[in-house]
Amino acid sequence: MARIRAAIINVTGYIGVDMARILLRHPEVDLVCVTGRSAAGKRLSEVFPHLTDSDLVIKPDLDCPADVVFSAMPHKASAEVCAPLVTQGLKVIDVSADFRLKSREEYEQWYEVEHPCPQLLDSAVYGLPELHRDEIARARLVANPGCYPTGALLALAPALSAGMTDGDIIIDSKSGVSGAGRSLTLTTHFAECNESVAAYSVGGHRHMPEIRQECRRLEPRVSELMFVPHLVPMTRGILSTCYVRLAAGWLAGRGDPEKAVGEMYRDFYRGSIFVDVVDASPATKHVWGSNYCHVYPGYDARTGRLLCISAIDNLVKGGAGEAVQNMNLMCGFRESCGLDALPVYP
Amino acid sequence: MARIRAAIINVTGYIGVDMARILLRHPEVDLVCVTGRSAAGKRLSEVFPHLTDSDLVIKPDLDCPADVVFSAMPHKASAEVCAPLVTQGLKVIDVSADFRLKSREEYEQWYEVEHPCPQLLDSAVYGLPELHRDEIARARLVANPGCYPTGALLALAPALSAGMTDGDIIIDSKSGVSGAGRSLTLTTHFAECNESVAAYSVGGHRHMPEIRQECRRLEPRVSELMFVPHLVPMTRGILSTCYVRLAAGWLAGRGDPEKAVGEMYRDFYRGSIFVDVVDASPATKHVWGSNYCHVYPGYDARTGRLLCISAIDNLVKGGAGEAVQNMNLMCGFRESCGLDALPVYP
Amino acid sequence: MARIRAAIINVTGYIGVDMARILLRHPEVDLVCVTGRSAAGKRLSEVFPHLTDSDLVIKPDLDCPADVVFSAMPHKASAEVCAPLVTQGLKVIDVSADFRLKSREEYEQWYEVEHPCPQLLDSAVYGLPELHRDEIARARLVANPGCYPTGALLALAPALSAGMTDGDIIIDSKSGVSGAGRSLTLTTHFAECNESVAAYSVGGHRHMPEIRQECRRLEPRVSELMFVPHLVPMTRGILSTCYVRLAAGWLAGRGDPEKAVGEMYRDFYRGSIFVDVVDASPATKHVWGSNYCHVYPGYDARTGRLLCISAIDNLVKGGAGEAVQNMNLMCGFRESCGLDALPVYP
Amino acid sequence: MARIRAAIINVTGYIGVDMARILLRHPEVDLVCVTGRSAAGKRLSEVFPHLTDSDLVIKPDLDCPADVVFSAMPHKASAEVCAPLVTQGLKVIDVSADFRLKSREEYEQWYEVEHPCPQLLDSAVYGLPELHRDEIARARLVANPGCYPTGALLALAPALSAGMTDGDIIIDSKSGVSGAGRSLTLTTHFAECNESVAAYSVGGHRHMPEIRQECRRLEPRVSELMFVPHLVPMTRGILSTCYVRLAAGWLAGRGDPEKAVGEMYRDFYRGSIFVDVVDASPATKHVWGSNYCHVYPGYDARTGRLLCISAIDNLVKGGAGEAVQNMNLMCGFRESCGLDALPVYP
């Protein structure tokens, strides 16, 4: 198979640069162009010394032919940049939120901007490979999921698709600080967030409608769900603790509930190389720096609730790695190609 | 008022040594004796260099007269040490779990030991000053609450006592690592818990029955609750995120729900100097190193649930500070005496 | 003694707000005014929730009578604000660098601005109480030392003043991130500095001439010294590791070198309540949140060098606490008044 | 070339398990056996959940044929285990200190044990590939360097081998906590080392004679050197700040000193793929999780000293990665084979 030419638009954020890290070592890809307004003209390895042996220079705009383009632009700007590329027939993976919500109204309500190209919403595929593998393989435009939705949906999908739940779902997520991006804010200033944990966006976070949309596709009984994100003093990782009420009668005739739930989860993820259904409560450290996700399906006998917990690296499986996984599917490569590095522990 | 002579049994754990820190500067107290088996014979300031100007030597056992004794022994051993002191008429504050649960059966089930002196369970007072201030003032034996129960109960008490809830309660707590104590474990080894977050004791944590007991005293409709603790890579602090379903009809006729809930909370804590009902989601950093607790009573319109969040320093309000607050009440001192240092930020 | 009215100009930086924390609990002081341009009009406790029970409102400018004024303005602006206050007869403690260097030329070279009021340089006193206690007590204008100079000078002063050294001095300092202030920079963005350590200002840091000036006052043989600061992923603390060559012959006739050096250090700091000469290599955690400094005077037999290490909290002994200690001396209070809280450990 | 069968003796420490992480993805190697007494009988992926897809079971002892053996046993035990393997003709890489020091006396003095097989000291090769590449390629027994020596020697080697220095060398190193290993100690208990920095082993660290030995091989004028290690609250990374006095006259006729030094360094490391000579002071984050080393050769004009700083990941370039690099050389693979993953940033 011929090598693929890839480009990253706006390489200077954390997901952008982590895509560069992965693509620079991808065996089937040449990273031919990276763009970034503020750092244009500088060598990539000067701005990011860890990309030590790259000769790429950051360009103001995409300026050479490419087969696949990753956009890490902010929302709205990203759609504007992606639309003409899709039209030109390139494969496009959009890391922004622009094509994740199927409803234009919902998008405009939560992101408070007009959608620049709503005509692409129908054909865009929500890029969670474990749920939409086949559609992704045929897509021209993939909307890479948000970091929280990736973790929450991987924890919930088997329960939802099996009809285990009655639709009452609470998701309490704990994220490392890199999830807030590379832009400077007081919230992400070291002395402010170190030695502290706090909830944020308690009035409603933009990832909620995205999680809700995918939950409803799997289980129409989901009407509303509660999602509360927290900031934790670490760089990478998201732990999503999900509290799910079982549908009445689901347990009847299934024997040991914990075991029944576990089997359901293992069946669901057979064939999903990056998801490990684990027997013990997972830690984000167990997936640090990798594209793996650990999912623990627990059952609380006292309350009859499911306690589903997932751990991901928010920048890899929750961002750059998932984007490359989508590219692999779109280009017909092995799904784990360039992504099989094991987590770095400790 | 004459100065009080205080002693700490087992000063070498984190709550023990934090009581020493506070008592060494308490204006009404002389710390006359500290004990600790493993470090007996050493100067306190040698084992704990931050207690820089103390001349105390760590003793193997209590060896001088005292008016108040704080026990920071492990459970079971603590009750054994406290019982004779209570009999002698000393004021005793037990930091262990031995006298927290009113039901001997529940204690023996969760702690898997026989209770050494069940006859004291009736007269022991659960030392959460904001709930039991008057009883504490008259008590001879106070059971200092666990760190998680302190945070969870301060978040929930107003809602429970006002009959706002239907009894369906989920508590998702995030604790700093000092909560796991000073004993060495792989879980609290720096390289293992740094850059990681994980849930633990998912099958049931010993603080659950303690929280449940106090919740039921405030609201008999509470049958079961779900409590999931998490370990977060910071030294001090507990954030408790509580999801509470409103009792049917509670909102009727009360106007804006958020405002109604907020007023209820503020009324409840009027007169409680260490609890601040805050308007924005709190951070543990805002109470670091202090006896203060920040409580945020939120209302999620989409799901109709309360979202009550509390932040405490697990070793102070969740341990050593609360113990001294109890001592102040028992001895007739100002409740905040020796405890009014502001949090250290950042 | 009548209570003192104190004001803080520019309370919104880390040293400014830490002075507020200390002064709000100081037994001899009323904090009557705090200023801050960006947050003017807001309640202090809204901007800084840890200052939970303060009713102060942040003012755009000093607008009420005060006896002592602390300026935490940036350099140059601080001198401009302080000069008229000194003329009015107020006691002024300047936390900026404006009055630390005695040489106007050196100041203008290192800070690259014209000094706004060089006429005050002569009468300003360098506010390191352990070196200049009596002068500070008589001063109208005190230049509060930099954080690095405080730590380095406390480690070196006894050796320098005893003529132990030949003037060859290397200072390798490790600072927590709060030392870089509350202004947003990429360097202090959590994801950038967490899990990383790096040297900075390797071409020359502004605190070097300050350290050099005070070293030369104690030991004229000091010509040049090497000072390399490092950023360490923690919030508070500075450890200064100082490598000092002994003057030829100094050891002759003094018996065990380690013991001789230790005695010299202990003698020097007798009467300095905040400096502890310790027997083992200190940790910044041992002084966290306090005005204490631990100094370890070691001797390396293999190379014949002194290895002097000091640990401070950069915002307290290296900033806000030292400023209040200076105020205590200027106002005739007990030197440790309002400052004797023990370090918060762990 | 046929695939190589590799084994790891004592996989349960941090360097052991990091070798497993790398070897499980090495394109030329089959990891056929891992041993570990305490965890024998368990699956590797149960003890280390990040090694998610490995089927290996931890064995009590090496129990199958192998071509290369990595020993991560503690010192003394390691030599005892390695000696017969060398005799059998296997390639052996010893991660312990047993074969690093060429002098048996020095070994026995610093490690306080009798050397179990001094007869192997002569043929063992010190495994710093950048200094001893050719010898390593021919070796049967490689002594993998300590983490501090790796960082310090890479910072110093060009200066020493060029005769730039007069032999007066100070090395101030800052290490992440994983360097202290996986065994539980109070020093590495999270609450003790988080938010703290401290020097340790100030009386002399075992890595000093190792650094000194290699320095003297490069520059006989080195008599004694001063090495002070520090513990920094991060998991991975070592920054070594080296202060080196220039040999008299070295600068004469060489033009700009900074430039001359930089060129010397770049020349020295031409051909060393893992060492990057950088223009700005490096951060350990720039090499996190990788086998790369960044070296900054600075010149301090005021004191005429070199300021050489290196950054490595202590577990990779300072341990597991270097061991695999040595294996690559011994087996005739490309030096970077299986090791070219870029650092994980942020």
XYZ file of C-alpha atoms in Angstrom, chain A residues 73-330:
258
model
C -8.709 24.324 14.995
C -11.126 25.793 17.542
C -14.792 25.117 16.852
C -16.425 27.115 14.021
C -13.009 27.938 12.531
C -12.495 24.225 12.154
C -15.655 23.647 10.152
C -14.736 26.550 7.920
C -11.349 25.008 7.218
C -12.641 21.458 6.825
C -15.512 22.061 4.431
C -13.479 22.888 1.307
C -11.093 19.997 2.019
C -13.988 17.569 2.137
C -15.240 19.000 -1.119
C -11.814 18.469 -2.686
C -12.138 14.801 -1.808
C -9.609 14.631 1.011
C -10.213 12.486 4.027
C -10.807 14.840 6.939
C -10.738 14.196 10.660
C -12.027 17.102 12.688
C -10.900 17.157 16.279
C -13.148 20.101 17.100
C -16.786 19.829 18.152
C -18.204 21.104 14.870
C -19.531 17.874 13.404
C -20.228 15.859 16.530
C -23.786 16.965 17.249
C -26.244 15.828 14.624
C -28.675 18.592 15.513
C -27.741 21.997 14.211
C -29.991 23.586 16.811
C -28.307 21.811 19.662
C -24.887 22.817 18.311
C -25.850 26.450 18.004
C -27.401 26.487 21.455
C -24.389 24.967 23.249
C -21.605 26.587 21.230
C -23.363 29.919 20.760
C -22.300 30.374 17.152
C -23.971 29.786 13.830
C -22.858 26.536 12.212
C -20.734 27.407 9.161
C -21.673 24.360 7.093
C -24.677 22.472 8.413
C -24.986 20.663 5.082
C -22.100 18.407 6.147
C -23.715 17.282 9.403
C -25.526 14.370 7.811
C -22.555 12.768 6.176
C -20.132 13.369 9.039
C -19.529 10.244 11.099
C -19.118 10.331 14.851
C -15.642 8.898 15.251
C -15.883 6.525 18.167
C -14.504 3.422 16.460
C -15.894 0.995 19.018
C -19.418 2.150 18.128
C -19.178 3.159 14.481
C -16.284 1.195 13.007
C -17.868 0.444 9.656
C -19.281 3.880 9.027
C -15.912 5.414 9.837
C -14.219 3.167 7.306
C -16.475 4.629 4.604
C -16.466 8.233 5.802
C -14.932 11.302 4.173
C -15.449 13.457 7.255
C -15.069 12.101 10.750
C -15.981 14.082 13.858
C -13.490 12.978 16.474
C -15.268 12.641 19.831
C -14.612 14.843 22.844
C -12.403 13.454 25.569
C -15.176 13.116 28.173
C -17.627 11.510 25.711
C -15.001 8.936 24.715
C -14.524 7.831 28.308
C -18.175 8.000 29.312
C -19.508 6.251 26.228
C -17.009 3.413 26.434
C -18.097 2.888 30.047
C -21.803 2.990 29.195
C -22.230 1.598 25.687
C -22.558 -2.099 26.512
C -25.132 -1.445 29.240
C -27.120 0.875 27.022
C -27.087 -1.320 23.952
C -28.125 -4.356 26.009
C -31.117 -2.557 27.423
C -29.818 -3.005 30.975
C -30.648 0.502 32.103
C -33.800 2.444 32.757
C -32.215 5.627 31.478
C -31.257 7.203 34.812
C -27.566 7.945 34.393
C -25.070 10.029 36.347
C -21.534 10.537 35.072
C -18.949 11.940 37.459
C -15.715 12.523 35.538
C -12.263 13.455 36.771
C -9.877 14.919 34.230
C -6.232 15.856 34.188
C -5.439 19.485 33.449
C -4.204 19.019 29.883
C -7.857 18.527 28.939
C -8.316 22.254 29.365
C -5.861 22.890 26.578
C -2.721 24.902 26.076
C -4.306 28.351 26.268
C -3.430 30.185 29.448
C -6.135 30.527 32.098
C -6.086 31.080 35.829
C -7.802 27.721 36.279
C -4.879 25.909 34.690
C -2.139 28.022 36.283
C -0.010 25.559 38.237
C -0.272 27.192 41.646
C -4.060 27.400 41.283
C -4.848 23.811 40.324
C -2.058 21.913 42.010
C -3.085 20.411 45.358
C -6.745 21.055 44.551
C -9.730 19.278 43.110
C -12.938 20.969 42.002
C -16.027 20.426 39.902
C -16.621 22.865 37.066
C -19.260 23.717 34.514
C -21.822 22.555 37.051
C -24.531 24.402 35.145
C -23.907 22.270 32.059
C -20.837 21.263 30.059
C -20.709 21.191 26.262
C -19.825 17.523 26.253
C -23.148 16.633 27.872
C -25.317 16.894 24.721
C -22.697 14.894 22.839
C -22.806 12.090 25.412
C -26.599 12.276 25.502
C -26.923 12.030 21.716
C -24.866 8.857 21.525
C -26.540 7.375 24.603
C -29.939 7.896 23.029
C -28.838 6.209 19.824
C -28.066 3.148 21.905
C -30.981 3.374 24.323
C -33.958 5.576 23.499
C -35.143 5.513 27.115
C -32.303 7.902 28.049
C -34.015 11.237 28.387
C -31.713 13.347 30.528
C -28.433 12.501 32.112
C -26.290 14.280 34.619
C -22.660 14.909 33.781
C -20.318 16.669 36.198
C -16.672 17.142 35.193
C -13.907 17.701 37.741
C -10.373 19.002 37.432
C -7.719 16.873 39.111
C -4.040 17.877 39.611
C -2.418 15.610 37.056
C -1.451 16.203 33.451
C -3.181 13.375 31.604
C -6.082 11.031 32.207
C -9.831 10.890 32.609
C -11.625 8.613 35.008
C -15.372 8.452 34.437
C -17.440 7.006 37.266
C -20.916 6.195 35.972
C -23.929 5.441 38.140
C -26.633 3.630 36.196
C -29.951 2.319 37.410
C -30.822 -1.123 36.107
C -33.970 -1.632 34.112
C -36.603 -3.394 36.162
C -36.426 -7.139 35.688
C -33.177 -7.157 33.786
C -31.471 -9.342 36.357
C -34.220 -11.959 36.412
C -32.884 -15.346 35.432
C -29.343 -14.183 34.772
C -27.662 -15.633 37.866
C -24.896 -13.652 39.582
C -25.418 -10.018 38.533
C -21.734 -9.018 38.629
C -20.849 -11.949 36.409
C -23.754 -11.363 34.026
C -22.776 -7.737 33.589
C -19.121 -8.614 33.097
C -19.926 -11.104 30.366
C -22.135 -8.647 28.572
C -19.311 -6.120 28.583
C -16.698 -8.610 27.400
C -18.928 -9.724 24.559
C -19.544 -6.178 23.495
C -15.841 -5.312 23.248
C -14.664 -8.546 21.603
C -12.829 -7.290 18.565
C -12.113 -3.879 20.030
C -8.387 -4.073 20.512
C -8.066 -0.887 22.540
C -10.730 -1.609 25.150
C -9.899 -3.868 28.055
C -12.743 -4.982 30.305
C -11.023 -5.314 33.669
C -11.908 -7.077 36.917
C -10.744 -4.396 39.307
C -11.380 -0.681 39.521
C -9.019 0.903 36.969
C -6.546 3.753 37.397
C -5.771 6.327 34.749
C -2.085 5.485 35.220
C -2.754 2.096 33.667
C -3.414 3.703 30.281
C -1.128 6.764 30.521
C 0.316 7.834 27.187
C -1.537 5.117 25.262
C -4.647 4.580 23.174
C -6.004 1.934 25.555
C -9.167 2.236 27.607
C -9.874 0.177 30.709
C -13.528 -0.397 31.524
C -14.742 -1.832 34.805
C -18.379 -2.936 34.962
C -19.373 -3.181 38.613
C -22.650 -3.929 40.328
C -23.673 -2.461 43.679
C -25.911 -5.008 45.360
C -27.107 -2.598 48.055
C -28.623 -0.121 45.637
C -29.012 -2.316 42.572
C -27.088 0.175 40.470
C -24.369 -0.448 37.954
C -21.090 1.242 38.769
C -19.245 1.490 35.457
C -15.815 3.091 35.494
C -13.541 3.839 32.565
C -9.983 5.132 32.399
C -8.428 6.747 29.351
C -5.593 9.083 28.469
C -7.570 12.169 27.518
C -5.070 13.276 24.867
C -4.612 9.871 23.216
C -7.734 7.702 23.321
C -9.627 10.898 24.138
C -8.056 12.845 21.263
C -4.955 12.340 19.141
C -4.822 8.550 19.302
C -8.495 8.171 18.506
C -8.001 10.497 15.548
C -5.217 8.293 14.209
C -7.331 5.195 14.909
C -10.016 6.781 12.744
C -7.473 7.514 10.055
C -6.343 3.886 10.123
C -9.928 2.769 9.563
C -10.536 5.326 6.816
